[in-house]
PDB file of C-alpha atoms in Angstrom:
ATOM      1  CA  MET A   1      -0.913   5.474 -32.640  1.00 44.00           C
ATOM      2  CA  ALA A   2      -5.148   4.125 -33.297  1.00 43.00           C
ATOM      3  CA  LEU A   3      -6.789   3.085 -30.341  1.00 46.00           C
ATOM      4  CA  ASP A   4      -8.910   0.755 -32.384  1.00 44.00           C
ATOM      5  CA  GLY A   5      -8.617  -1.800 -34.726  1.00 44.00           C
ATOM      6  CA  ASN A   6      -7.005  -5.426 -35.020  1.00 50.00           C
ATOM      7  CA  HIS A   7      -5.399  -6.739 -32.138  1.00 57.00           C
ATOM      8  CA  SER A   8      -1.948  -6.510 -33.512  1.00 62.00           C
ATOM      9  CA  GLU A   9      -2.199  -3.081 -34.400  1.00 86.00           C
ATOM     10  CA  LEU A  10      -3.573  -2.104 -30.555  1.00 95.00           C
ATOM     11  CA  PRO A  11      -1.247   0.055 -28.688  1.00 97.00           C
ATOM     12  CA  GLN A  12       1.280  -2.423 -26.452  1.00 97.00           C
ATOM     13  CA  VAL A  13       1.375  -2.401 -22.917  1.00 98.00           C
ATOM     14  CA  LEU A  14       4.073  -4.221 -21.107  1.00 98.00           C
ATOM     15  CA  VAL A  15       3.034  -6.215 -18.018  1.00 97.00           C
ATOM     16  CA  LEU A  16       5.626  -7.735 -16.143  1.00 97.00           C
ATOM     17  CA  LEU A  17       3.386  -9.392 -13.629  1.00 95.00           C
ATOM     18  CA  PRO A  18      -0.205  -9.355 -13.347  1.00 95.00           C
ATOM     19  CA  PRO A  19      -1.444  -6.681 -10.952  1.00 92.00           C
ATOM     20  CA  GLY A  20      -4.645  -7.790  -8.885  1.00 88.00           C
ATOM     21  CA  CYS A  21      -6.582  -6.044 -10.913  1.00 91.00           C
ATOM     22  CA  PHE A  22      -5.478  -7.361 -14.235  1.00 95.00           C
ATOM     23  CA  THR A  23      -8.253  -9.824 -14.941  1.00 94.00           C
ATOM     24  CA  LEU A  24     -10.854  -6.974 -14.648  1.00 95.00           C
ATOM     25  CA  LEU A  25      -8.439  -4.560 -16.831  1.00 96.00           C
ATOM     26  CA  GLU A  26      -7.898  -7.063 -19.651  1.00 96.00           C
ATOM     27  CA  SER A  27     -11.578  -8.242 -19.904  1.00 96.00           C
ATOM     28  CA  ASN A  28     -12.742  -4.509 -20.125  1.00 96.00           C
ATOM     29  CA  TYR A  29      -9.851  -3.267 -22.296  1.00 97.00           C
ATOM     30  CA  SER A  30      -8.134  -6.079 -24.529  1.00 96.00           C
ATOM     31  CA  HIS A  31     -10.033  -4.347 -27.256  1.00 96.00           C
ATOM     32  CA  LYS A  32      -8.123  -1.168 -26.951  1.00 97.00           C
ATOM     33  CA  PHE A  33      -4.628  -2.094 -25.611  1.00 98.00           C
ATOM     34  CA  ASN A  34      -2.186  -5.362 -26.344  1.00 97.00           C
ATOM     35  CA  PHE A  35      -1.019  -6.369 -23.035  1.00 98.00           C
ATOM     36  CA  LEU A  36       2.135  -7.991 -23.648  1.00 97.00           C
ATOM     37  CA  LYS A  37       2.654 -10.452 -20.601  1.00 97.00           C
ATOM     38  CA  ALA A  38       6.017 -11.266 -19.834  1.00 96.00           C
ATOM     39  CA  TRP A  39       4.990 -13.734 -16.962  1.00 95.00           C
ATOM     40  CA  ASP A  40       3.052 -15.675 -19.585  1.00 96.00           C
ATOM     41  CA  SER A  41       5.787 -16.078 -21.908  1.00 96.00           C
ATOM     42  CA  PRO A  42       8.319 -19.186 -22.256  1.00 96.00           C
ATOM     43  CA  LEU A  43      10.815 -16.580 -22.729  1.00 96.00           C
ATOM     44  CA  PRO A  44      13.235 -15.349 -19.810  1.00 95.00           C
ATOM     45  CA  GLN A  45      12.322 -11.866 -18.650  1.00 94.00           C
ATOM     46  CA  ASP A  46      15.233 -10.740 -20.298  1.00 94.00           C
ATOM     47  CA  GLN A  47      14.764 -12.489 -23.573  1.00 96.00           C
ATOM     48  CA  PHE A  48      11.035 -11.242 -23.779  1.00 97.00           C
ATOM     49  CA  LEU A  49      12.267  -7.552 -22.816  1.00 96.00           C
ATOM     50  CA  ALA A  50      14.776  -7.374 -25.643  1.00 96.00           C
ATOM     51  CA  THR A  51      12.031  -9.060 -28.225  1.00 96.00           C
ATOM     52  CA  HIS A  52      10.191  -5.950 -27.386  1.00 96.00           C
ATOM     53  CA  ALA A  53      12.701  -3.235 -26.249  1.00 95.00           C
ATOM     54  CA  GLY A  54      12.127  -1.095 -29.692  1.00 94.00           C
ATOM     55  CA  SER A  55       8.487  -0.782 -29.780  1.00 95.00           C
ATOM     56  CA  VAL A  56       7.045  -0.958 -26.129  1.00 97.00           C
ATOM     57  CA  GLN A  57       6.223   2.583 -25.327  1.00 98.00           C
ATOM     58  CA  ALA A  58       4.085   1.948 -22.092  1.00 98.00           C
ATOM     59  CA  LEU A  59       4.589  -0.308 -19.327  1.00 98.00           C
ATOM     60  CA  LEU A  60       1.823  -1.363 -16.480  1.00 98.00           C
ATOM     61  CA  SER A  61       3.395  -2.131 -12.704  1.00 96.00           C
ATOM     62  CA  SER A  62       2.054  -2.622  -9.118  1.00 92.00           C
ATOM     63  CA  ALA A  63       3.406  -2.075  -5.627  1.00 84.00           C
ATOM     64  CA  ASN A  64       3.391  -6.258  -5.448  1.00 80.00           C
ATOM     65  CA  GLY A  65       5.107  -6.522  -8.516  1.00 85.00           C
ATOM     66  CA  PRO A  66       8.999  -6.839  -9.469  1.00 91.00           C
ATOM     67  CA  THR A  67      10.670  -3.379  -8.635  1.00 93.00           C
ATOM     68  CA  ILE A  68      10.933  -1.136 -11.928  1.00 96.00           C
ATOM     69  CA  THR A  69      14.740  -1.069 -11.635  1.00 96.00           C
ATOM     70  CA  ALA A  70      17.402   0.786 -13.863  1.00 96.00           C
ATOM     71  CA  ASN A  71      18.361  -2.389 -15.599  1.00 96.00           C
ATOM     72  CA  ILE A  72      14.850  -2.733 -16.307  1.00 96.00           C
ATOM     73  CA  LEU A  73      14.579   0.666 -18.120  1.00 97.00           C
ATOM     74  CA  GLN A  74      17.528   0.349 -19.634  1.00 96.00           C
ATOM     75  CA  MET A  75      16.491  -2.793 -21.441  1.00 96.00           C
ATOM     76  CA  LEU A  76      13.222  -0.701 -22.528  1.00 97.00           C
ATOM     77  CA  PRO A  77      15.021   2.357 -24.684  1.00 97.00           C
ATOM     78  CA  SER A  78      11.439   3.362 -26.329  1.00 97.00           C
ATOM     79  CA  LEU A  79       9.515   3.385 -22.984  1.00 98.00           C
ATOM     80  CA  LYS A  80       7.699   6.758 -22.290  1.00 98.00           C
ATOM     81  CA  VAL A  81       5.272   5.842 -19.640  1.00 98.00           C
ATOM     82  CA  ILE A  82       4.844   3.972 -16.498  1.00 98.00           C
ATOM     83  CA  VAL A  83       1.245   3.584 -14.935  1.00 97.00           C
ATOM     84  CA  THR A  84       1.298   1.935 -11.844  1.00 96.00           C
ATOM     85  CA  THR A  85      -1.816   0.536  -9.814  1.00 94.00           C
ATOM     86  CA  SER A  86      -0.838   1.673  -6.552  1.00 88.00           C
ATOM     87  CA  ALA A  87      -0.399   5.358  -4.930  1.00 82.00           C
ATOM     88  CA  GLY A  88       3.048   4.829  -3.951  1.00 83.00           C
ATOM     89  CA  ILE A  89       5.660   5.168  -6.314  1.00 90.00           C
ATOM     90  CA  ASP A  90       8.247   3.486  -4.583  1.00 89.00           C
ATOM     91  CA  HIS A  91       8.855   0.402  -6.503  1.00 92.00           C
ATOM     92  CA  VAL A  92       9.985   2.644  -9.293  1.00 95.00           C
ATOM     93  CA  ASP A  93      13.487   3.967  -9.605  1.00 95.00           C
ATOM     94  CA  LEU A  94      12.227   7.834 -10.121  1.00 93.00           C
ATOM     95  CA  ALA A  95      15.718   9.211 -10.765  1.00 94.00           C
ATOM     96  CA  GLU A  96      16.643   6.885 -13.677  1.00 96.00           C
ATOM     97  CA  CYS A  97      12.924   7.689 -14.951  1.00 96.00           C
ATOM     98  CA  ARG A  98      13.630  11.568 -14.975  1.00 95.00           C
ATOM     99  CA  SER A  99      17.040  10.968 -16.414  1.00 96.00           C
ATOM    100  CA  ARG A 100      15.308   9.245 -19.068  1.00 96.00           C
ATOM    101  CA  GLY A 101      11.992  11.049 -19.666  1.00 96.00           C
ATOM    102  CA  VAL A 102       9.885   8.671 -18.737  1.00 97.00           C
ATOM    103  CA  ALA A 103       6.554   9.776 -16.996  1.00 97.00           C
ATOM    104  CA  ILE A 104       4.775   8.065 -14.292  1.00 97.00           C
ATOM    105  CA  ALA A 105       1.103   7.816 -13.560  1.00 96.00           C
ATOM    106  CA  SER A 106      -0.266   6.529 -10.069  1.00 93.00           C
ATOM    107  CA  THR A 107      -3.629   5.876  -8.513  1.00 88.00           C
ATOM    108  CA  PRO A 108      -3.213   8.561  -5.073  1.00 80.00           C
ATOM    109  CA  LYS A 109      -7.325   8.517  -4.810  1.00 86.00           C
ATOM    110  CA  ILE A 110      -8.545   5.829  -5.961  1.00 90.00           C
ATOM    111  CA  PHE A 111      -7.438   3.937  -2.600  1.00 90.00           C
ATOM    112  CA  THR A 112      -8.559   6.669  -0.236  1.00 94.00           C
ATOM    113  CA  GLU A 113     -11.611   5.346   1.235  1.00 96.00           C
ATOM    114  CA  ASP A 114     -11.083   1.798   1.211  1.00 96.00           C
ATOM    115  CA  VAL A 115      -7.645   1.684   2.592  1.00 96.00           C
ATOM    116  CA  ALA A 116      -8.783   4.343   5.426  1.00 98.00           C
ATOM    117  CA  ASP A 117     -11.530   1.622   6.189  1.00 98.00           C
ATOM    118  CA  MET A 118      -8.897  -0.989   6.681  1.00 98.00           C
ATOM    119  CA  ALA A 119      -6.753   1.088   8.978  1.00 98.00           C
ATOM    120  CA  VAL A 120      -9.794   1.423  11.361  1.00 98.00           C
ATOM    121  CA  GLY A 121     -10.729  -1.706  10.936  1.00 98.00           C
ATOM    122  CA  LEU A 122      -7.021  -3.361  11.725  1.00 98.00           C
ATOM    123  CA  LEU A 123      -6.982  -0.860  14.989  1.00 98.00           C
ATOM    124  CA  LEU A 124     -10.590  -1.976  15.968  1.00 98.00           C
ATOM    125  CA  ASP A 125      -9.829  -5.566  15.905  1.00 98.00           C
ATOM    126  CA  VAL A 126      -6.548  -5.140  17.768  1.00 98.00           C
ATOM    127  CA  MET A 127      -7.843  -3.187  20.032  1.00 98.00           C
ATOM    128  CA  ARG A 128     -11.454  -5.235  20.872  1.00 98.00           C
ATOM    129  CA  LYS A 129      -9.549  -8.223  20.277  1.00 98.00           C
ATOM    130  CA  ILE A 130     -12.125  -9.213  17.320  1.00 98.00           C
ATOM    131  CA  SER A 131     -10.148 -12.167  15.212  1.00 98.00           C
ATOM    132  CA  ALA A 132      -8.620 -13.428  18.706  1.00 97.00           C
ATOM    133  CA  GLY A 133     -12.252 -13.816  20.105  1.00 97.00           C
ATOM    134  CA  ASP A 134     -13.285 -15.584  16.937  1.00 97.00           C
ATOM    135  CA  ARG A 135     -10.160 -18.173  17.138  1.00 97.00           C
ATOM    136  CA  TYR A 136     -11.068 -18.526  20.789  1.00 97.00           C
ATOM    137  CA  VAL A 137     -14.646 -19.357  19.806  1.00 97.00           C
ATOM    138  CA  ARG A 138     -13.705 -21.793  16.878  1.00 97.00           C
ATOM    139  CA  ASP A 139     -11.156 -23.760  19.086  1.00 96.00           C
ATOM    140  CA  GLY A 140     -13.915 -24.613  21.711  1.00 97.00           C
ATOM    141  CA  LEU A 141     -12.337 -22.575  24.463  1.00 97.00           C
ATOM    142  CA  TRP A 142     -15.005 -20.566  25.442  1.00 97.00           C
ATOM    143  CA  ALA A 143     -16.896 -23.744  26.682  1.00 96.00           C
ATOM    144  CA  THR A 144     -13.700 -25.046  28.136  1.00 96.00           C
ATOM    145  CA  ARG A 145     -12.037 -21.728  29.592  1.00 96.00           C
ATOM    146  CA  GLY A 146     -14.527 -19.168  29.889  1.00 96.00           C
ATOM    147  CA  ASP A 147     -14.936 -15.838  29.316  1.00 94.00           C
ATOM    148  CA  TYR A 148     -12.227 -14.045  27.007  1.00 95.00           C
ATOM    149  CA  ALA A 149      -9.676 -11.299  27.854  1.00 93.00           C
ATOM    150  CA  LEU A 150     -11.349  -8.072  28.119  1.00 95.00           C
ATOM    151  CA  GLY A 151     -10.567  -5.626  25.053  1.00 96.00           C
ATOM    152  CA  SER A 152     -10.095  -2.025  24.619  1.00 97.00           C
ATOM    153  CA  LYS A 153     -12.707   1.042  24.459  1.00 97.00           C
ATOM    154  CA  ILE A 154     -12.003   2.978  21.317  1.00 98.00           C
ATOM    155  CA  GLY A 155     -13.678   6.365  22.207  1.00 98.00           C
ATOM    156  CA  GLY A 156     -11.252   8.880  23.861  1.00 98.00           C
ATOM    157  CA  LYS A 157      -8.329   7.181  22.682  1.00 98.00           C
ATOM    158  CA  ARG A 158      -5.356   9.277  21.391  1.00 98.00           C
ATOM    159  CA  VAL A 159      -4.798   8.290  17.662  1.00 98.00           C
ATOM    160  CA  GLY A 160      -1.515   9.369  16.192  1.00 98.00           C
ATOM    161  CA  ILE A 161      -1.719   9.760  12.614  1.00 98.00           C
ATOM    162  CA  VAL A 162       1.805   9.567  10.935  1.00 98.00           C
ATOM    163  CA  GLY A 163       1.536  11.031   7.369  1.00 98.00           C
ATOM    164  CA  LEU A 164      -1.820  13.203   7.223  1.00 97.00           C
ATOM    165  CA  GLY A 165      -2.162  12.971   3.238  1.00 94.00           C
ATOM    166  CA  ASN A 166      -5.741  11.931   1.607  1.00 93.00           C
ATOM    167  CA  ILE A 167      -5.762   8.530   3.530  1.00 96.00           C
ATOM    168  CA  GLY A 168      -4.423  10.035   6.897  1.00 98.00           C
ATOM    169  CA  LEU A 169      -7.189  12.408   6.619  1.00 98.00           C
ATOM    170  CA  GLU A 170     -10.327   9.927   5.687  1.00 98.00           C
ATOM    171  CA  VAL A 171      -9.001   7.792   9.105  1.00 98.00           C
ATOM    172  CA  ALA A 172      -8.922  10.693  11.382  1.00 98.00           C
ATOM    173  CA  LYS A 173     -12.715  11.539   9.995  1.00 98.00           C
ATOM    174  CA  ARG A 174     -13.511   7.973  10.465  1.00 98.00           C
ATOM    175  CA  LEU A 175     -11.994   7.800  14.056  1.00 98.00           C
ATOM    176  CA  GLU A 176     -13.152  10.805  15.161  1.00 98.00           C
ATOM    177  CA  ALA A 177     -16.770   9.481  14.554  1.00 98.00           C
ATOM    178  CA  PHE A 178     -15.718   6.982  17.529  1.00 98.00           C
ATOM    179  CA  GLY A 179     -14.661   9.687  19.846  1.00 98.00           C
ATOM    180  CA  CYS A 180     -10.828   9.345  19.270  1.00 98.00           C
ATOM    181  CA  ASN A 181      -8.818  12.265  19.893  1.00 98.00           C
ATOM    182  CA  MET A 182      -6.188  12.869  16.806  1.00 98.00           C
ATOM    183  CA  LEU A 183      -2.948  13.887  16.909  1.00 98.00           C
ATOM    184  CA  TYR A 184      -0.398  13.898  13.652  1.00 98.00           C
ATOM    185  CA  ASN A 185       3.036  14.155  12.583  1.00 98.00           C
ATOM    186  CA  SER A 186       3.460  14.819   8.689  1.00 97.00           C
ATOM    187  CA  GLY A 187       5.947  16.380   6.345  1.00 93.00           C
ATOM    188  CA  THR A 188       4.620  20.122   6.870  1.00 94.00           C
ATOM    189  CA  GLU A 189       1.958  21.129   9.576  1.00 97.00           C
ATOM    190  CA  LYS A 190      -1.552  21.254   8.188  1.00 96.00           C
ATOM    191  CA  PRO A 191      -3.346  24.636   8.876  1.00 95.00           C
ATOM    192  CA  PHE A 192      -6.630  23.531   7.908  1.00 96.00           C
ATOM    193  CA  VAL A 193      -6.801  21.037  10.830  1.00 97.00           C
ATOM    194  CA  SER A 194      -7.141  21.334  14.348  1.00 97.00           C
ATOM    195  CA  TYR A 195      -5.381  18.271  15.328  1.00 98.00           C
ATOM    196  CA  PRO A 196      -2.319  18.779  17.470  1.00 98.00           C
ATOM    197  CA  PHE A 197       0.841  18.547  15.165  1.00 98.00           C
ATOM    198  CA  TYR A 198       4.241  16.673  16.414  1.00 98.00           C
ATOM    199  CA  SER A 199       7.110  17.544  14.230  1.00 97.00           C
ATOM    200  CA  ASP A 200       8.900  14.602  16.532  1.00 98.00           C
ATOM    201  CA  ILE A 201       8.000  11.331  15.833  1.00 98.00           C
ATOM    202  CA  CYS A 202       8.977  10.038  19.241  1.00 98.00           C
ATOM    203  CA  GLU A 203       7.256  12.504  20.733  1.00 98.00           C
ATOM    204  CA  LEU A 204       3.955  11.924  19.078  1.00 98.00           C
ATOM    205  CA  ALA A 205       4.433   8.283  20.251  1.00 98.00           C
ATOM    206  CA  ALA A 206       4.986   9.087  23.372  1.00 98.00           C
ATOM    207  CA  ASN A 207       1.448  10.976  23.642  1.00 98.00           C
ATOM    208  CA  SER A 208      -0.537   8.715  21.340  1.00 98.00           C
ATOM    209  CA  ASP A 209      -2.491   5.240  22.396  1.00 98.00           C
ATOM    210  CA  ALA A 210      -2.219   4.455  19.014  1.00 98.00           C
ATOM    211  CA  LEU A 211      -0.238   4.804  15.891  1.00 98.00           C
ATOM    212  CA  VAL A 212      -1.613   4.798  12.413  1.00 98.00           C
ATOM    213  CA  ILE A 213       0.896   4.917   9.515  1.00 98.00           C
ATOM    214  CA  CYS A 214      -0.175   6.362   6.379  1.00 97.00           C
ATOM    215  CA  CYS A 215       2.821   8.030   4.869  1.00 96.00           C
ATOM    216  CA  ALA A 216       4.860   7.226   1.675  1.00 92.00           C
ATOM    217  CA  LEU A 217       7.859   5.156   1.892  1.00 93.00           C
ATOM    218  CA  THR A 218      10.487   7.224   0.873  1.00 92.00           C
ATOM    219  CA  ALA A 219      14.379   7.566   1.889  1.00 92.00           C
ATOM    220  CA  GLU A 220      13.466   9.950   4.711  1.00 95.00           C
ATOM    221  CA  THR A 221      10.382   7.328   5.900  1.00 97.00           C
ATOM    222  CA  HIS A 222      12.453   4.338   5.816  1.00 97.00           C
ATOM    223  CA  HIS A 223      12.639   2.701   9.256  1.00 98.00           C
ATOM    224  CA  MET A 224      11.174   6.082  10.743  1.00 98.00           C
ATOM    225  CA  ILE A 225       9.238   3.555  12.948  1.00 98.00           C
ATOM    226  CA  ASN A 226      12.373   2.708  14.846  1.00 98.00           C
ATOM    227  CA  LYS A 227      13.319   1.161  18.357  1.00 98.00           C
ATOM    228  CA  GLU A 228      12.830   4.466  20.211  1.00 98.00           C
ATOM    229  CA  VAL A 229       9.473   5.340  18.450  1.00 98.00           C
ATOM    230  CA  LEU A 230       8.048   1.941  19.624  1.00 98.00           C
ATOM    231  CA  LEU A 231       9.156   2.138  23.225  1.00 98.00           C
ATOM    232  CA  ALA A 232       7.589   5.422  23.378  1.00 98.00           C
ATOM    233  CA  LEU A 233       4.447   4.503  22.090  1.00 98.00           C
ATOM    234  CA  GLY A 234       4.780   1.665  25.149  1.00 98.00           C
ATOM    235  CA  ARG A 235       3.490  -1.301  26.783  1.00 98.00           C
ATOM    236  CA  ASP A 236      -0.101  -0.458  26.020  1.00 98.00           C
ATOM    237  CA  GLY A 237       0.275   1.152  22.526  1.00 98.00           C
ATOM    238  CA  VAL A 238      -0.783  -0.346  19.327  1.00 98.00           C
ATOM    239  CA  ILE A 239       0.539   0.220  15.976  1.00 98.00           C
ATOM    240  CA  VAL A 240      -1.255   0.041  12.364  1.00 99.00           C
ATOM    241  CA  ASN A 241       0.434  -0.158   9.154  1.00 98.00           C
ATOM    242  CA  ILE A 242      -1.459   0.232   5.806  1.00 97.00           C
ATOM    243  CA  GLY A 243       1.193   2.193   4.478  1.00 96.00           C
ATOM    244  CA  ARG A 244       4.504   0.403   3.361  1.00 95.00           C
ATOM    245  CA  GLY A 245       6.124  -2.429   5.425  1.00 97.00           C
ATOM    246  CA  ALA A 246       9.575  -0.813   5.474  1.00 97.00           C
ATOM    247  CA  ILE A 247       8.415   2.632   7.322  1.00 98.00           C
ATOM    248  CA  ILE A 248       8.773   0.415  10.344  1.00 98.00           C
ATOM    249  CA  ASP A 249      11.615  -1.478  11.508  1.00 98.00           C
ATOM    250  CA  GLU A 250      10.042  -4.692  11.032  1.00 98.00           C
ATOM    251  CA  LYS A 251      12.635  -6.632  13.501  1.00 98.00           C
ATOM    252  CA  GLU A 252      12.193  -4.034  16.112  1.00 98.00           C
ATOM    253  CA  MET A 253       8.611  -4.478  16.024  1.00 98.00           C
ATOM    254  CA  VAL A 254       8.411  -7.904  16.446  1.00 98.00           C
ATOM    255  CA  ARG A 255      10.970  -8.061  18.929  1.00 98.00           C
ATOM    256  CA  CYS A 256       8.905  -5.418  20.794  1.00 98.00           C
ATOM    257  CA  LEU A 257       5.915  -7.605  20.270  1.00 98.00           C
ATOM    258  CA  VAL A 258       7.022 -10.671  21.544  1.00 98.00           C
ATOM    259  CA  LYS A 259       8.684  -8.653  24.976  1.00 98.00           C
ATOM    260  CA  GLY A 260       5.594  -7.303  25.331  1.00 98.00           C
ATOM    261  CA  GLU A 261       6.846  -3.889  24.680  1.00 98.00           C
ATOM    262  CA  ILE A 262       4.064  -2.707  22.782  1.00 98.00           C
ATOM    263  CA  GLY A 263       0.703  -3.638  23.078  1.00 98.00           C
ATOM    264  CA  GLY A 264      -0.320  -4.985  19.951  1.00 98.00           C
ATOM    265  CA  ALA A 265      -0.160  -4.359  15.929  1.00 98.00           C
ATOM    266  CA  GLY A 266      -2.535  -4.494  12.924  1.00 98.00           C
ATOM    267  CA  LEU A 267      -0.490  -4.913   9.559  1.00 98.00           C
ATOM    268  CA  ASP A 268      -1.426  -4.981   5.802  1.00 98.00           C
ATOM    269  CA  VAL A 269       1.957  -4.380   4.910  1.00 97.00           C
ATOM    270  CA  PHE A 270       5.245  -6.086   5.260  1.00 97.00           C
ATOM    271  CA  GLU A 271       9.106  -5.357   4.727  1.00 96.00           C
ATOM    272  CA  ASP A 272       9.711  -8.516   2.396  1.00 95.00           C
ATOM    273  CA  GLU A 273       6.292  -9.356   1.008  1.00 93.00           C
ATOM    274  CA  PRO A 274       4.489 -11.895   1.074  1.00 92.00           C
ATOM    275  CA  GLU A 275       7.310 -13.175   3.781  1.00 96.00           C
ATOM    276  CA  VAL A 276       5.887 -12.208   7.214  1.00 98.00           C
ATOM    277  CA  PRO A 277       7.795 -12.886  10.503  1.00 98.00           C
ATOM    278  CA  GLU A 278       6.648 -16.440  11.318  1.00 98.00           C
ATOM    279  CA  GLU A 279       6.939 -14.977  14.930  1.00 98.00           C
ATOM    280  CA  LEU A 280       3.753 -12.621  14.536  1.00 98.00           C
ATOM    281  CA  PHE A 281       1.781 -16.002  13.762  1.00 98.00           C
ATOM    282  CA  ALA A 282       1.084 -16.754  17.529  1.00 96.00           C
ATOM    283  CA  LEU A 283       0.688 -13.428  18.815  1.00 98.00           C
ATOM    284  CA  ASP A 284      -3.305 -12.659  19.557  1.00 97.00           C
ATOM    285  CA  ASN A 285      -2.535  -9.218  19.983  1.00 98.00           C
ATOM    286  CA  VAL A 286      -1.638  -9.033  16.348  1.00 98.00           C
ATOM    287  CA  VAL A 287      -3.829  -8.689  13.357  1.00 98.00           C
ATOM    288  CA  LEU A 288      -2.194  -9.521   9.966  1.00 98.00           C
ATOM    289  CA  SER A 289      -3.596  -8.666   6.127  1.00 98.00           C
ATOM    290  CA  PRO A 290      -2.445  -9.873   3.052  1.00 95.00           C
ATOM    291  CA  HIS A 291      -1.389  -6.558   1.811  1.00 92.00           C
ATOM    292  CA  TYR A 292      -5.397  -6.632   0.871  1.00 91.00           C
ATOM    293  CA  ALA A 293      -6.482  -2.810   1.846  1.00 93.00           C
ATOM    294  CA  THR A 294      -7.559  -1.939  -1.626  1.00 90.00           C
ATOM    295  CA  TYR A 295      -9.055  -5.329  -2.773  1.00 89.00           C
ATOM    296  CA  THR A 296     -12.823  -4.371  -2.874  1.00 92.00           C
ATOM    297  CA  PRO A 297     -14.985  -4.707  -6.545  1.00 93.00           C
ATOM    298  CA  GLU A 298     -15.790  -0.980  -6.126  1.00 94.00           C
ATOM    299  CA  CYS A 299     -11.989   0.051  -6.099  1.00 92.00           C
ATOM    300  CA  PHE A 300     -10.823  -2.487  -8.799  1.00 92.00           C
ATOM    301  CA  MET A 301     -13.443  -0.844 -10.952  1.00 95.00           C
ATOM    302  CA  ALA A 302     -12.352   2.507 -10.407  1.00 94.00           C
ATOM    303  CA  LEU A 303      -8.616   1.707 -10.569  1.00 94.00           C
ATOM    304  CA  CYS A 304      -9.409  -0.339 -14.116  1.00 96.00           C
ATOM    305  CA  GLU A 305     -10.932   3.033 -15.106  1.00 96.00           C
ATOM    306  CA  LEU A 306      -8.091   5.177 -14.194  1.00 96.00           C
ATOM    307  CA  VAL A 307      -5.469   2.978 -15.589  1.00 97.00           C
ATOM    308  CA  ALA A 308      -6.911   2.762 -18.586  1.00 97.00           C
ATOM    309  CA  GLY A 309      -7.706   6.494 -18.844  1.00 97.00           C
ATOM    310  CA  ASN A 310      -3.826   6.888 -18.391  1.00 98.00           C
ATOM    311  CA  PHE A 311      -2.958   4.950 -21.127  1.00 98.00           C
ATOM    312  CA  GLU A 312      -5.327   6.463 -23.710  1.00 98.00           C
ATOM    313  CA  ALA A 313      -4.372   9.745 -22.778  1.00 98.00           C
ATOM    314  CA  PHE A 314      -0.779   8.591 -23.354  1.00 98.00           C
ATOM    315  CA  PHE A 315      -1.562   7.051 -26.865  1.00 98.00           C
ATOM    316  CA  SER A 316      -3.521  10.134 -27.886  1.00 97.00           C
ATOM    317  CA  ASN A 317      -1.112  12.570 -26.948  1.00 97.00           C
ATOM    318  CA  LYS A 318      -2.880  14.015 -24.125  1.00 98.00           C
ATOM    319  CA  PRO A 319      -2.034  14.955 -20.680  1.00 97.00           C
ATOM    320  CA  LEU A 320      -1.607  11.934 -18.153  1.00 97.00           C
ATOM    321  CA  LEU A 321      -4.841  11.949 -15.974  1.00 97.00           C
ATOM    322  CA  SER A 322      -2.937  11.308 -12.508  1.00 95.00           C
ATOM    323  CA  PRO A 323       0.750  11.929 -13.246  1.00 95.00           C
ATOM    324  CA  ALA A 324       2.870  11.177 -10.331  1.00 89.00           C
ATOM    325  CA  VAL A 325       6.105  12.676 -11.559  1.00 53.00           C
ATOM    326  CA  ASP A 326       6.570  15.705 -13.563  1.00 43.00           C
ATOM    327  CA  ASN A 327       8.960  14.916 -15.996  1.00 39.00           C
TER     328      ASN A 327
END
């Protein structure tokens, strides 16, 4: 299929809901792809998909968009590739994709540095009470109540990384510069790092002042951070999550925070986004972010280039640039 020509002859890319970078993607690549905007159609989604079922070969998705279920895939019999704007692919029915021969491309390394920056920022914010102190000043409490509560020193803290992949390694590198002592749990021990490895997540928590969740969401990691792990982290322990919300048992985490059984949390992800437990809103030891770790102009530009490059490769019968699943 030609990559240039009239709009009606351009390769079609189905978009169920626009990812955060879509405006930039469309403005830079609408001359190469005909984006079929399901959310912008007066037709219900099922009817919209039925209209294009015989022709659509490519789908753009994101972790913040609808889950690509077996039902959606069955409605798109001509689909051959899904390109997602996220590093994780837990929002796609992988088994159904494999059975249908649908290839998947993700963006595993585009986000690495920005997400690592956010993880460190959330940890610093919680431990040094930056956002809480900001509210204290803005609310006029400094003048009426005096000095704010003490924060916690970062240097010397033991930080457990859960998932020492690309992002986890970048988090560790940044925190080492602060003088932190790094420990980790991962799917396998990494022989190229000197950090102590803990195969048991509870043991890691018990030996850490803070846990930073960097792993992917899988059946094995779902609610991996449970009540036992949180209690092992302890009353002064801080948890930071820039992975996926469901890696932590959110109800147990909220209970532990409300009861003071852990020291604080920095959260960029939640179990039922965009819903966030209201109990967290009043807690000064909790910093909340709207799944925003990747939201920088530089990241969006690089993301658009990779997404477009994957679609170009597919429509030119070339290998995907960043395949997530080898079908």
